Short mmCIF file of C-alpha atoms in Angstrom, two decimals:
data_model
loop_
_atom_site.label_atom_id
_atom_site.label_comp_id
_atom_site.label_asym_id
_atom_site.label_seq_id
_atom_site.Cartn_x
_atom_site.Cartn_y
_atom_site.Cartn_z
CA UNK A 1233 37.85 8.13 -54.80
CA UNK A 1234 36.91 4.67 -53.88
CA UNK A 1235 34.94 3.68 -50.71
CA UNK A 1236 38.46 2.52 -49.08
CA UNK A 1237 39.96 5.97 -49.46
CA UNK A 1238 37.23 7.67 -48.13
CA UNK A 1239 37.28 5.36 -44.79
CA UNK A 1240 40.98 5.70 -44.58
CA UNK A 1241 40.74 9.50 -44.68
CA UNK A 1242 38.02 9.42 -42.05
CA UNK A 1243 40.21 7.25 -39.73
CA UNK A 1244 43.32 9.55 -40.05
CA UNK A 1245 40.87 12.65 -39.27
CA UNK A 1246 38.74 11.03 -36.48
CA UNK A 1247 40.56 8.12 -35.00
CA UNK A 1248 39.37 4.21 -35.19
CA UNK A 1249 36.01 3.66 -36.45
CA UNK A 1250 33.43 1.72 -35.01
CA UNK A 1251 32.53 -1.69 -36.89
CA UNK A 1252 28.88 -0.87 -37.02
CA UNK A 1253 29.82 2.38 -38.65
CA UNK A 1254 32.22 0.75 -40.93
CA UNK A 1255 29.53 -1.51 -41.61
CA UNK A 1256 27.10 1.22 -42.39
CA UNK A 1257 29.42 2.86 -44.57
CA UNK A 1258 30.18 0.20 -46.41
CA UNK A 1259 26.53 -1.06 -47.53
CA UNK A 1260 24.47 2.50 -47.48
CA UNK A 1261 27.19 5.15 -48.74
CA UNK A 1262 25.22 7.26 -51.07
CA UNK A 1263 27.24 7.01 -53.93
CA UNK A 1264 30.05 4.14 -53.12
CA UNK A 1265 27.85 2.06 -51.00
CA UNK A 1266 26.99 -1.40 -51.68
CA UNK A 1267 23.73 -1.64 -51.89
CA UNK A 1268 23.78 2.03 -53.98
CA UNK A 1269 26.54 0.83 -56.12
CA UNK A 1270 26.45 -2.83 -56.88
CA UNK A 1271 24.13 -5.67 -58.17
CA UNK A 1272 23.68 -7.98 -55.14
CA UNK A 1273 21.10 -10.51 -55.74
CA UNK A 1274 20.85 -13.51 -58.07
CA UNK A 1275 23.39 -15.60 -60.07
CA UNK A 1276 24.69 -12.47 -61.87
CA UNK A 1277 24.95 -10.91 -58.46
CA UNK A 1278 27.23 -11.69 -55.13
CA UNK A 1279 24.73 -14.01 -53.47
CA UNK A 1280 21.43 -16.17 -54.02
CA UNK A 1281 18.93 -16.14 -51.05
CA UNK A 1282 16.13 -18.65 -50.88
CA UNK A 1283 13.58 -17.66 -52.55
CA UNK A 1284 15.94 -17.03 -55.65
CA UNK A 1285 17.16 -20.93 -55.26
CA UNK A 1286 13.48 -22.11 -55.45
CA UNK A 1287 9.82 -20.99 -56.10
CA UNK A 1288 8.84 -23.52 -53.40
CA UNK A 1289 10.48 -21.22 -50.60
CA UNK A 1290 7.98 -18.50 -51.11
CA UNK A 1291 4.98 -20.40 -51.83
CA UNK A 1292 5.25 -22.28 -48.28
CA UNK A 1293 6.19 -18.92 -46.63
CA UNK A 1294 2.64 -17.69 -48.24
CA UNK A 1295 0.62 -20.21 -47.08
CA UNK A 1296 2.09 -20.16 -43.72
CA UNK A 1297 1.28 -16.56 -43.27
CA UNK A 1298 -2.32 -17.40 -44.89
CA UNK A 1299 -3.06 -20.37 -42.36
CA UNK A 1300 -2.01 -17.88 -39.33
CA UNK A 1301 -4.69 -15.15 -41.00
CA UNK A 1302 -7.21 -17.97 -41.08
CA UNK A 1303 -6.34 -18.47 -37.57
CA UNK A 1304 -6.90 -15.16 -36.62
CA UNK A 1305 -10.27 -14.88 -37.96
CA UNK A 1306 -9.57 -13.73 -41.27
CA UNK A 1307 -9.35 -9.86 -40.53
CA UNK A 1308 -10.02 -7.47 -43.35
CA UNK A 1309 -8.10 -5.47 -44.09
CA UNK A 1310 -4.64 -6.40 -43.14
CA UNK A 1311 -1.10 -5.58 -43.79
CA UNK A 1312 1.00 -7.95 -45.84
CA UNK A 1313 4.53 -6.53 -45.28
CA UNK A 1314 8.14 -7.69 -46.33
CA UNK A 1315 11.16 -6.22 -45.07
CA UNK A 1316 14.23 -6.10 -47.22
CA UNK A 1317 12.32 -7.40 -50.15
CA UNK A 1318 15.08 -7.78 -52.78
CA UNK A 1319 13.75 -8.43 -56.21
CA UNK A 1320 10.27 -8.92 -55.07
CA UNK A 1321 10.99 -12.61 -55.80
CA UNK A 1322 9.69 -14.06 -52.54
CA UNK A 1323 6.44 -11.88 -52.36
CA UNK A 1324 5.54 -12.73 -55.64
CA UNK A 1325 5.47 -16.52 -54.87
CA UNK A 1326 3.70 -16.01 -51.94
CA UNK A 1327 1.21 -13.87 -53.80
CA UNK A 1328 0.65 -16.68 -56.24
CA UNK A 1329 0.63 -19.56 -53.59
CA UNK A 1330 -1.86 -17.24 -51.68
CA UNK A 1331 -4.40 -16.99 -54.24
CA UNK A 1332 -5.56 -20.54 -53.27
CA UNK A 1333 -6.95 -18.98 -49.94
CA UNK A 1334 -10.15 -17.38 -50.26
CA UNK A 1335 -10.45 -13.60 -49.71
CA UNK A 1336 -6.76 -13.56 -48.29
CA UNK A 1337 -5.62 -11.28 -51.40
CA UNK A 1338 -8.54 -9.10 -51.44
CA UNK A 1339 -7.96 -8.09 -47.88
CA UNK A 1340 -4.07 -7.75 -48.23
CA UNK A 1341 -2.63 -4.32 -48.63
CA UNK A 1342 0.72 -5.48 -49.63
CA UNK A 1343 3.42 -2.92 -48.39
CA UNK A 1344 7.12 -3.24 -48.91
CA UNK A 1345 9.91 -1.69 -46.62
CA UNK A 1346 12.43 -0.60 -48.79
CA UNK A 1347 14.65 2.56 -48.82
CA UNK A 1348 16.02 1.73 -52.48
CA UNK A 1349 14.79 3.62 -55.31
CA UNK A 1350 16.68 1.32 -57.76
CA UNK A 1351 15.24 -1.98 -55.70
CA UNK A 1352 11.78 -0.63 -55.84
CA UNK A 1353 11.82 -0.48 -59.28
CA UNK A 1354 12.91 -3.77 -59.64
CA UNK A 1355 10.04 -5.04 -57.12
CA UNK A 1356 7.35 -3.04 -59.10
CA UNK A 1357 8.34 -4.95 -62.35
CA UNK A 1358 8.37 -8.24 -60.44
CA UNK A 1359 5.12 -7.83 -58.70
CA UNK A 1360 3.44 -5.79 -61.65
CA UNK A 1361 0.20 -5.61 -62.04
CA UNK A 1362 -0.49 -6.38 -58.16
CA UNK A 1363 -0.72 -3.20 -56.04
CA UNK A 1364 2.12 -2.44 -54.03
CA UNK A 1365 2.90 0.32 -51.70
CA UNK A 1366 6.48 1.47 -50.35
CA UNK A 1367 7.20 2.53 -46.89
CA UNK A 1368 11.03 3.33 -45.44
CA UNK A 1369 10.01 2.52 -42.01
CA UNK A 1370 7.88 -0.21 -40.10
CA UNK A 1371 6.49 2.82 -37.91
CA UNK A 1372 4.63 4.29 -40.99
CA UNK A 1373 2.67 0.93 -41.28
CA UNK A 1374 -1.01 1.39 -41.46
CA UNK A 1375 -2.77 0.51 -38.11
CA UNK A 1376 -4.26 -2.62 -39.09
CA UNK A 1377 -3.44 -6.46 -38.51
CA UNK A 1378 0.38 -7.03 -39.60
CA UNK A 1379 1.30 -10.38 -41.28
CA UNK A 1380 5.29 -10.10 -42.18
CA UNK A 1381 8.04 -11.77 -43.65
CA UNK A 1382 11.54 -10.93 -43.15
CA UNK A 1383 13.92 -13.11 -44.82
CA UNK A 1384 17.74 -12.23 -44.71
CA UNK A 1385 17.08 -8.78 -43.29
CA UNK A 1386 18.32 -8.68 -39.84
CA UNK A 1387 21.77 -10.21 -40.81
CA UNK A 1388 22.80 -7.06 -42.74
CA UNK A 1389 22.20 -4.75 -40.06
CA UNK A 1390 25.40 -3.42 -38.53
CA UNK A 1391 26.87 -4.87 -35.71
CA UNK A 1392 29.27 -4.20 -32.83
CA UNK A 1393 31.79 -6.73 -31.35
CA UNK A 1394 33.01 -7.01 -27.97
CA UNK A 1395 35.83 -9.16 -26.69
CA UNK A 1396 35.69 -10.40 -23.01
CA UNK A 1397 38.65 -9.04 -20.64
CA UNK A 1398 37.93 -9.98 -17.34
CA UNK A 1399 34.68 -8.40 -15.68
CA UNK A 1400 35.18 -5.89 -18.69
CA UNK A 1401 34.99 -6.11 -22.58
CA UNK A 1402 37.31 -4.23 -25.25
CA UNK A 1403 35.31 -3.49 -28.57
CA UNK A 1404 36.58 -4.44 -31.76
CA UNK A 1405 37.43 -1.71 -34.12
CA UNK A 1406 38.71 -0.38 -37.55
CA UNK A 1407 42.16 1.22 -38.10
CA UNK A 1408 44.76 1.39 -40.65
CA UNK A 1409 48.48 0.25 -40.90
CA UNK A 1410 50.51 1.23 -43.76
CA UNK A 1411 47.52 2.21 -45.62
CA UNK A 1412 45.79 -1.15 -45.29
CA UNK A 1413 42.46 -1.57 -43.03
CA UNK A 1414 42.66 -3.63 -39.84
CA UNK A 1415 41.02 -4.58 -36.72
CA UNK A 1416 42.09 -3.71 -33.43
CA UNK A 1417 40.61 -3.71 -29.92
CA UNK A 1418 39.67 -0.63 -27.77
CA UNK A 1419 40.23 -0.43 -23.86
CA UNK A 1420 38.84 -2.67 -21.39
CA UNK A 1421 35.37 -1.08 -19.79
CA UNK A 1422 32.30 -2.07 -18.39
CA UNK A 1423 29.60 -2.62 -20.71
CA UNK A 1424 26.18 -2.75 -18.66
CA UNK A 1425 24.13 -4.09 -21.61
CA UNK A 1426 26.48 -7.25 -21.65
CA UNK A 1427 26.54 -7.95 -18.04
CA UNK A 1428 24.43 -11.05 -18.10
CA UNK A 1429 26.84 -12.61 -20.89
CA UNK A 1430 29.47 -12.79 -17.84
CA UNK A 1431 27.87 -15.66 -16.96
CA UNK A 1432 28.35 -17.68 -20.06
CA UNK A 1433 31.85 -16.49 -21.42
CA UNK A 1434 35.43 -16.50 -20.61
CA UNK A 1435 38.47 -14.23 -21.18
CA UNK A 1436 38.98 -13.39 -25.26
CA UNK A 1437 35.46 -14.63 -26.14
CA UNK A 1438 33.76 -12.49 -28.56
CA UNK A 1439 30.15 -11.30 -28.50
CA UNK A 1440 28.17 -9.38 -30.89
CA UNK A 1441 25.35 -7.22 -30.41
CA UNK A 1442 23.18 -5.15 -32.98
CA UNK A 1443 21.78 -2.05 -31.93
CA UNK A 1444 19.14 -1.44 -34.67
CA UNK A 1445 17.81 -4.89 -34.59
CA UNK A 1446 15.71 -4.67 -31.17
CA UNK A 1447 14.07 -1.58 -32.17
CA UNK A 1448 12.68 -2.99 -35.27
CA UNK A 1449 11.67 -6.13 -33.52
CA UNK A 1450 9.92 -4.17 -30.86
CA UNK A 1451 8.17 -2.24 -33.44
CA UNK A 1452 7.17 -5.26 -35.20
CA UNK A 1453 5.62 -6.80 -31.75
CA UNK A 1454 3.88 -3.54 -30.79
CA UNK A 1455 2.04 -3.66 -33.93
CA UNK A 1456 0.93 -7.39 -33.56
CA UNK A 1457 0.28 -7.12 -29.98
CA UNK A 1458 -1.83 -4.15 -30.73
CA UNK A 1459 -3.78 -5.07 -33.81
CA UNK A 1460 -3.19 -9.01 -34.49
CA UNK A 1461 -0.93 -10.85 -37.19
CA UNK A 1462 2.44 -12.74 -37.13
CA UNK A 1463 5.80 -12.18 -38.40
CA UNK A 1464 7.86 -14.75 -39.71
CA UNK A 1465 11.64 -13.81 -39.32
CA UNK A 1466 14.19 -16.20 -41.56
CA UNK A 1467 17.84 -15.97 -41.11
CA UNK A 1468 20.99 -17.49 -40.42
CA UNK A 1469 22.29 -17.45 -36.64
CA UNK A 1470 20.83 -19.26 -33.54
CA UNK A 1471 19.41 -18.25 -30.08
CA UNK A 1472 22.47 -16.50 -28.59
CA UNK A 1473 25.58 -14.88 -30.12
CA UNK A 1474 28.84 -16.08 -29.20
CA UNK A 1475 31.92 -15.73 -31.49
CA UNK A 1476 32.82 -13.49 -34.72
CA UNK A 1477 30.37 -14.07 -37.51
CA UNK A 1478 31.26 -11.16 -39.69
CA UNK A 1479 31.55 -12.53 -43.23
CA UNK A 1480 31.87 -10.71 -46.59
CA UNK A 1481 30.72 -12.14 -50.02
CA UNK A 1482 31.77 -11.05 -53.06
CA UNK A 1483 30.95 -13.07 -56.50
CA UNK A 1484 29.68 -15.74 -54.54
CA UNK A 1485 32.71 -16.13 -52.89
CA UNK A 1486 33.87 -15.42 -49.04
CA UNK A 1487 36.51 -12.51 -48.84
CA UNK A 1488 38.03 -10.50 -46.01
CA UNK A 1489 35.46 -8.06 -44.97
CA UNK A 1490 38.26 -5.15 -44.75
CA UNK A 1491 39.59 -5.91 -48.27
CA UNK A 1492 36.72 -4.56 -50.65
CA UNK A 1493 34.75 -1.91 -48.88
CA UNK A 1494 31.69 -1.31 -50.79
CA UNK A 1495 32.18 -3.97 -53.46
CA UNK A 1496 31.15 -6.79 -50.85
CA UNK A 1497 27.99 -7.84 -49.12
CA UNK A 1498 28.74 -7.52 -45.23
CA UNK A 1499 26.47 -9.74 -42.82
CA UNK A 1500 26.72 -11.32 -39.42
CA UNK A 1501 24.70 -14.06 -37.64
CA UNK A 1502 21.58 -13.23 -36.27
CA UNK A 1503 20.98 -13.33 -32.39
CA UNK A 1504 17.29 -14.59 -32.25
CA UNK A 1505 17.71 -14.41 -28.17
CA UNK A 1506 18.05 -10.67 -28.71
CA UNK A 1507 15.09 -10.22 -31.09
CA UNK A 1508 12.53 -12.26 -28.71
CA UNK A 1509 13.67 -10.12 -25.67
CA UNK A 1510 12.97 -7.06 -27.81
CA UNK A 1511 9.97 -8.47 -28.91
CA UNK A 1512 8.58 -8.52 -25.10
CA UNK A 1513 4.88 -7.36 -26.22
CA UNK A 1514 4.55 -10.59 -28.37
CA UNK A 1515 4.87 -14.66 -27.85
CA UNK A 1516 7.57 -15.93 -29.71
CA UNK A 1517 8.08 -19.36 -31.03
CA UNK A 1518 10.91 -21.73 -30.45
CA UNK A 1519 13.96 -21.23 -33.04
CA UNK A 1520 13.61 -23.98 -35.72
CA UNK A 1521 15.76 -25.16 -38.36
CA UNK A 1522 14.72 -24.16 -41.74
CA UNK A 1523 14.99 -27.25 -43.12
CA UNK A 1524 12.67 -28.72 -40.66
CA UNK A 1525 10.37 -25.87 -41.09
CA UNK A 1526 10.03 -26.68 -44.56
CA UNK A 1527 9.57 -30.30 -44.49
CA UNK A 1528 6.74 -29.58 -41.63
CA UNK A 1529 5.07 -27.13 -44.33
CA UNK A 1530 5.14 -30.05 -46.89
CA UNK A 1531 7.88 -29.26 -49.06
CA UNK A 1532 9.00 -32.60 -50.17
CA UNK A 1533 5.19 -33.08 -51.34
CA UNK A 1534 5.49 -29.97 -53.01
CA UNK A 1535 8.96 -30.90 -54.57
CA UNK A 1536 7.52 -33.99 -56.01
CA UNK A 1537 4.31 -32.12 -57.59
CA UNK A 1538 6.62 -29.98 -59.49
CA UNK A 1539 9.28 -32.47 -60.57
CA UNK A 1540 6.44 -34.46 -62.48
CA UNK A 1541 6.63 -31.64 -65.04
CA UNK A 1542 10.49 -31.42 -65.30
CA UNK A 1543 13.49 -33.75 -66.95
CA UNK A 1544 16.87 -33.50 -67.76
CA UNK A 1545 18.91 -30.56 -66.22
CA UNK A 1546 15.71 -28.66 -65.16
CA UNK A 1547 14.79 -31.71 -62.80
CA UNK A 1548 18.45 -32.15 -61.73
CA UNK A 1549 18.35 -28.26 -60.68
CA UNK A 1550 14.99 -28.62 -59.13
CA UNK A 1551 16.25 -31.55 -56.86
CA UNK A 1552 19.49 -29.63 -55.93
CA UNK A 1553 17.26 -26.62 -54.95
CA UNK A 1554 15.20 -28.82 -52.69
CA UNK A 1555 18.41 -30.15 -51.02
CA UNK A 1556 20.14 -26.88 -50.77
CA UNK A 1557 17.16 -25.38 -48.94
CA UNK A 1558 16.77 -28.36 -46.61
CA UNK A 1559 19.53 -30.38 -46.07
CA UNK A 1560 21.31 -29.84 -42.63
CA UNK A 1561 24.88 -29.65 -44.33
CA UNK A 1562 23.47 -26.75 -46.64
CA UNK A 1563 20.86 -24.14 -45.79
CA UNK A 1564 18.62 -26.49 -43.35
CA UNK A 1565 20.30 -25.93 -40.01
CA UNK A 1566 22.47 -22.82 -40.70
CA UNK A 1567 19.36 -20.83 -41.20
CA UNK A 1568 16.42 -20.66 -38.43
CA UNK A 1569 13.11 -19.56 -38.33
CA UNK A 1570 11.01 -17.71 -35.68
CA UNK A 1571 7.94 -16.19 -35.49
CA UNK A 1572 6.03 -13.51 -33.53
CA UNK A 1573 2.63 -13.65 -32.72
CA UNK A 1574 0.04 -12.47 -30.08
CA UNK A 1575 0.24 -13.73 -26.72
CA UNK A 1576 -2.20 -16.61 -25.76
CA UNK A 1577 -2.47 -17.41 -29.48
CA UNK A 1578 -0.85 -20.25 -31.69
CA UNK A 1579 2.63 -19.51 -33.95
CA UNK A 1580 2.12 -20.07 -37.68
CA UNK A 1581 2.27 -23.58 -38.98
CA UNK A 1582 5.49 -25.26 -38.82
CA UNK A 1583 6.60 -23.98 -35.66
CA UNK A 1584 6.13 -24.79 -31.93
CA UNK A 1585 5.25 -22.22 -28.93
#
């Protein structure tokens, strides 16, 4: 049985499926889900994340977190954590760059929040011989200062979509028609959690919510508020959700999100306002375009330094990687960065309060 067959059977038995349920099933089904059955990362997978494009990304993230650690008095010990660490590439680059900061690696306990045994194995190989610990949840983090990176983590969390209908909202769901999965709308009804969006939307407008994102942001903020630290959240999205941003990627190409359940990656843009509001125990930085953030951290100077040892196609690829990470027409504007940090403190380098 394919995952599509499984979903069709569920809808036939139970009725239309909520979008967040559909996403969870597509991504996390124990045997047929995307993250359990496919190879998502890298050139041989379905998409390439910033750390896979260039070592510069992870290096600058590492130095930004190390400076934030210094600004808070260089606490020892502390937790250096990553949510959804993929193949471990970002953490490997981060650790290599952070070796330049005396005491940072000695004080750091590296923890990866990763539930997939297959990915844990890849991460262990990437990060060997550096000692690493894996946890399933932020709630299990040790009680010490937390310096955390979440790159393209929140975009993979399942979303719900609501279409404005006067003072009410109609939720989009997944149904079937002739053996094909289709999008439909539920009945119009009040949605108290979206009452504040009645001021900036009109009939027919679509708003997305992410039920899992708020509690995770709240847990991160709680750790930082209680014990110090900082979190860098890097993802595509903007300050406030508006419009349909659900997308599917297969073999580096966009496909219909309903066409290949379990065979394509599903993501949606991140609502940074919702994360900031959930992280009420902390201060948060201004949301900043990734290109601006990386330029402030010195990516062009680092690119020039690395270019000195390159020639031919390697140099061309290096120049293209710098452009892809920073140019407004590529990832530079689409991706945003926001930091969480203690109230009364200063954000990590590259970001404004």
